[in-house]
Amino acid sequence: MKERRGRDGHDGKDPKQSTADMTVFVQNLLQQMQTRFQQMSDSIVTKIDEMGGRINELEQSINDLRAEMGVESSPSPVPPTKPQLDDVKKEEGSA
């Protein structure tokens, strides 16, 4: 049995049906691409949010370390030195 071919050399299918099939195929392909891009976008946003949280934790750790270093590495603030009573007497006597 011979296959019927139209004038354009394609098989006996209706050209309008081929166009409709191609349209459905392209629509499905575009839908799959859109779904995939949305998944990738969601994944990227999630990773960025996680990185933001980690940066905040790191920042807090650095601030905690700075506070500890400030307390441990330097003695408690020393009040400004007041002139000793002997020093005051020397200065008064030299004037």
PDB file of C-alpha atoms in Angstrom:
ATOM      1  CA  MET A   1       0.000   0.000   0.000  1.00  0.00           C
ATOM      2  CA  LYS A   2       1.427   3.343  -1.026  1.00  0.00           C
ATOM      3  CA  GLU A   3       1.550   6.304   1.285  1.00  0.00           C
ATOM      4  CA  ARG A   4      -0.347   9.275   0.012  1.00  0.00           C
ATOM      5  CA  ARG A   5       1.740  12.388  -0.346  1.00  0.00           C
ATOM      6  CA  GLY A   6       0.370  15.809  -0.926  1.00  0.00           C
ATOM      7  CA  ARG A   7       1.619  18.290  -3.451  1.00  0.00           C
ATOM      8  CA  ASP A   8       4.150  19.650  -0.933  1.00  0.00           C
ATOM      9  CA  GLY A   9       5.833  16.272  -0.506  1.00  0.00           C
ATOM     10  CA  HIS A  10       4.542  15.663   3.037  1.00  0.00           C
ATOM     11  CA  ASP A  11       2.497  12.665   4.029  1.00  0.00           C
ATOM     12  CA  GLY A  12      -1.268  12.683   3.582  1.00  0.00           C
ATOM     13  CA  LYS A  13      -1.995  14.602   6.823  1.00  0.00           C
ATOM     14  CA  ASP A  14      -3.950  17.817   6.694  1.00  0.00           C
ATOM     15  CA  PRO A  15      -1.561  20.822   6.798  1.00  0.00           C
ATOM     16  CA  LYS A  16      -3.875  22.547   9.267  1.00  0.00           C
ATOM     17  CA  GLN A  17      -3.580  19.542  11.608  1.00  0.00           C
ATOM     18  CA  SER A  18       0.219  19.633  11.335  1.00  0.00           C
ATOM     19  CA  THR A  19       0.178  23.325  12.209  1.00  0.00           C
ATOM     20  CA  ALA A  20      -2.107  22.647  15.192  1.00  0.00           C
ATOM     21  CA  ASP A  21       0.155  19.803  16.355  1.00  0.00           C
ATOM     22  CA  MET A  22       3.212  22.040  16.050  1.00  0.00           C
ATOM     23  CA  THR A  23       1.428  24.801  17.980  1.00  0.00           C
ATOM     24  CA  VAL A  24       0.569  22.417  20.817  1.00  0.00           C
ATOM     25  CA  PHE A  25       4.134  21.095  20.847  1.00  0.00           C
ATOM     26  CA  VAL A  26       5.602  24.607  21.045  1.00  0.00           C
ATOM     27  CA  GLN A  27       3.127  25.630  23.760  1.00  0.00           C
ATOM     28  CA  ASN A  28       4.040  22.563  25.817  1.00  0.00           C
ATOM     29  CA  LEU A  29       7.737  23.244  25.322  1.00  0.00           C
ATOM     30  CA  LEU A  30       7.336  26.881  26.381  1.00  0.00           C
ATOM     31  CA  GLN A  31       5.310  25.807  29.429  1.00  0.00           C
ATOM     32  CA  GLN A  32       8.033  23.346  30.437  1.00  0.00           C
ATOM     33  CA  MET A  33      10.687  26.047  30.003  1.00  0.00           C
ATOM     34  CA  GLN A  34       8.659  28.511  32.057  1.00  0.00           C
ATOM     35  CA  THR A  35       8.212  25.950  34.828  1.00  0.00           C
ATOM     36  CA  ARG A  36      11.933  25.162  34.833  1.00  0.00           C
ATOM     37  CA  PHE A  37      12.926  28.827  34.916  1.00  0.00           C
ATOM     38  CA  GLN A  38      10.500  29.440  37.782  1.00  0.00           C
ATOM     39  CA  GLN A  39      12.031  26.547  39.734  1.00  0.00           C
ATOM     40  CA  MET A  40      15.524  27.908  39.091  1.00  0.00           C
ATOM     41  CA  SER A  41      14.435  31.400  40.129  1.00  0.00           C
ATOM     42  CA  ASP A  42      12.886  30.107  43.348  1.00  0.00           C
ATOM     43  CA  SER A  43      16.054  28.129  44.072  1.00  0.00           C
ATOM     44  CA  ILE A  44      18.242  31.194  43.542  1.00  0.00           C
ATOM     45  CA  VAL A  45      16.049  33.357  45.786  1.00  0.00           C
ATOM     46  CA  THR A  46      16.147  30.683  48.502  1.00  0.00           C
ATOM     47  CA  LYS A  47      19.945  30.484  48.310  1.00  0.00           C
ATOM     48  CA  ILE A  48      20.236  34.279  48.486  1.00  0.00           C
ATOM     49  CA  ASP A  49      17.994  34.319  51.570  1.00  0.00           C
ATOM     50  CA  GLU A  50      20.139  31.615  53.185  1.00  0.00           C
ATOM     51  CA  MET A  51      23.297  33.585  52.396  1.00  0.00           C
ATOM     52  CA  GLY A  52      21.727  36.698  53.921  1.00  0.00           C
ATOM     53  CA  GLY A  53      21.006  34.763  57.110  1.00  0.00           C
ATOM     54  CA  ARG A  54      24.563  33.434  57.217  1.00  0.00           C
ATOM     55  CA  ILE A  55      25.984  36.920  56.691  1.00  0.00           C
ATOM     56  CA  ASN A  56      23.855  38.212  59.563  1.00  0.00           C
ATOM     57  CA  GLU A  57      25.113  35.384  61.798  1.00  0.00           C
ATOM     58  CA  LEU A  58      28.706  36.119  60.778  1.00  0.00           C
ATOM     59  CA  GLU A  59      28.230  39.800  61.494  1.00  0.00           C
ATOM     60  CA  GLN A  60      26.836  38.995  64.939  1.00  0.00           C
ATOM     61  CA  SER A  61      29.762  36.647  65.648  1.00  0.00           C
ATOM     62  CA  ILE A  62      32.232  39.343  64.646  1.00  0.00           C
ATOM     63  CA  ASN A  63      30.500  41.856  66.919  1.00  0.00           C
ATOM     64  CA  ASP A  64      30.550  39.334  69.774  1.00  0.00           C
ATOM     65  CA  LEU A  65      34.280  38.710  69.234  1.00  0.00           C
ATOM     66  CA  ARG A  66      34.973  42.436  69.159  1.00  0.00           C
ATOM     67  CA  ALA A  67      33.114  42.852  72.438  1.00  0.00           C
ATOM     68  CA  GLU A  68      35.081  39.984  74.013  1.00  0.00           C
ATOM     69  CA  MET A  69      38.392  41.299  72.688  1.00  0.00           C
ATOM     70  CA  GLY A  70      37.626  44.765  73.996  1.00  0.00           C
ATOM     71  CA  VAL A  71      36.878  43.428  77.472  1.00  0.00           C
ATOM     72  CA  GLU A  72      39.745  40.933  77.637  1.00  0.00           C
ATOM     73  CA  SER A  73      42.539  42.800  75.881  1.00  0.00           C
ATOM     74  CA  SER A  74      42.290  46.127  77.669  1.00  0.00           C
ATOM     75  CA  PRO A  75      41.760  46.667  81.361  1.00  0.00           C
ATOM     76  CA  SER A  76      38.640  48.385  82.488  1.00  0.00           C
ATOM     77  CA  PRO A  77      38.713  52.073  81.633  1.00  0.00           C
ATOM     78  CA  VAL A  78      41.045  53.960  83.950  1.00  0.00           C
ATOM     79  CA  PRO A  79      39.704  57.268  85.221  1.00  0.00           C
ATOM     80  CA  PRO A  80      41.793  60.260  84.177  1.00  0.00           C
ATOM     81  CA  THR A  81      44.717  60.686  86.525  1.00  0.00           C
ATOM     82  CA  LYS A  82      44.321  63.450  89.036  1.00  0.00           C
ATOM     83  CA  PRO A  83      47.395  65.361  90.071  1.00  0.00           C
ATOM     84  CA  GLN A  84      48.842  64.049  93.277  1.00  0.00           C
ATOM     85  CA  LEU A  85      48.768  66.310  96.298  1.00  0.00           C
ATOM     86  CA  ASP A  86      52.582  66.490  96.249  1.00  0.00           C
ATOM     87  CA  ASP A  87      52.565  67.531  92.565  1.00  0.00           C
ATOM     88  CA  VAL A  88      50.112  70.324  93.303  1.00  0.00           C
ATOM     89  CA  LYS A  89      52.279  71.639  96.114  1.00  0.00           C
ATOM     90  CA  LYS A  90      55.396  71.574  93.880  1.00  0.00           C
ATOM     91  CA  GLU A  91      53.632  73.530  91.129  1.00  0.00           C
ATOM     92  CA  GLU A  92      52.307  76.102  93.626  1.00  0.00           C
ATOM     93  CA  GLY A  93      55.731  76.536  95.204  1.00  0.00           C
ATOM     94  CA  SER A  94      57.480  77.074  91.854  1.00  0.00           C
ATOM     95  CA  ALA A  95      55.173  79.902  90.837  1.00  0.00           C
TER      96      ALA A  95
END
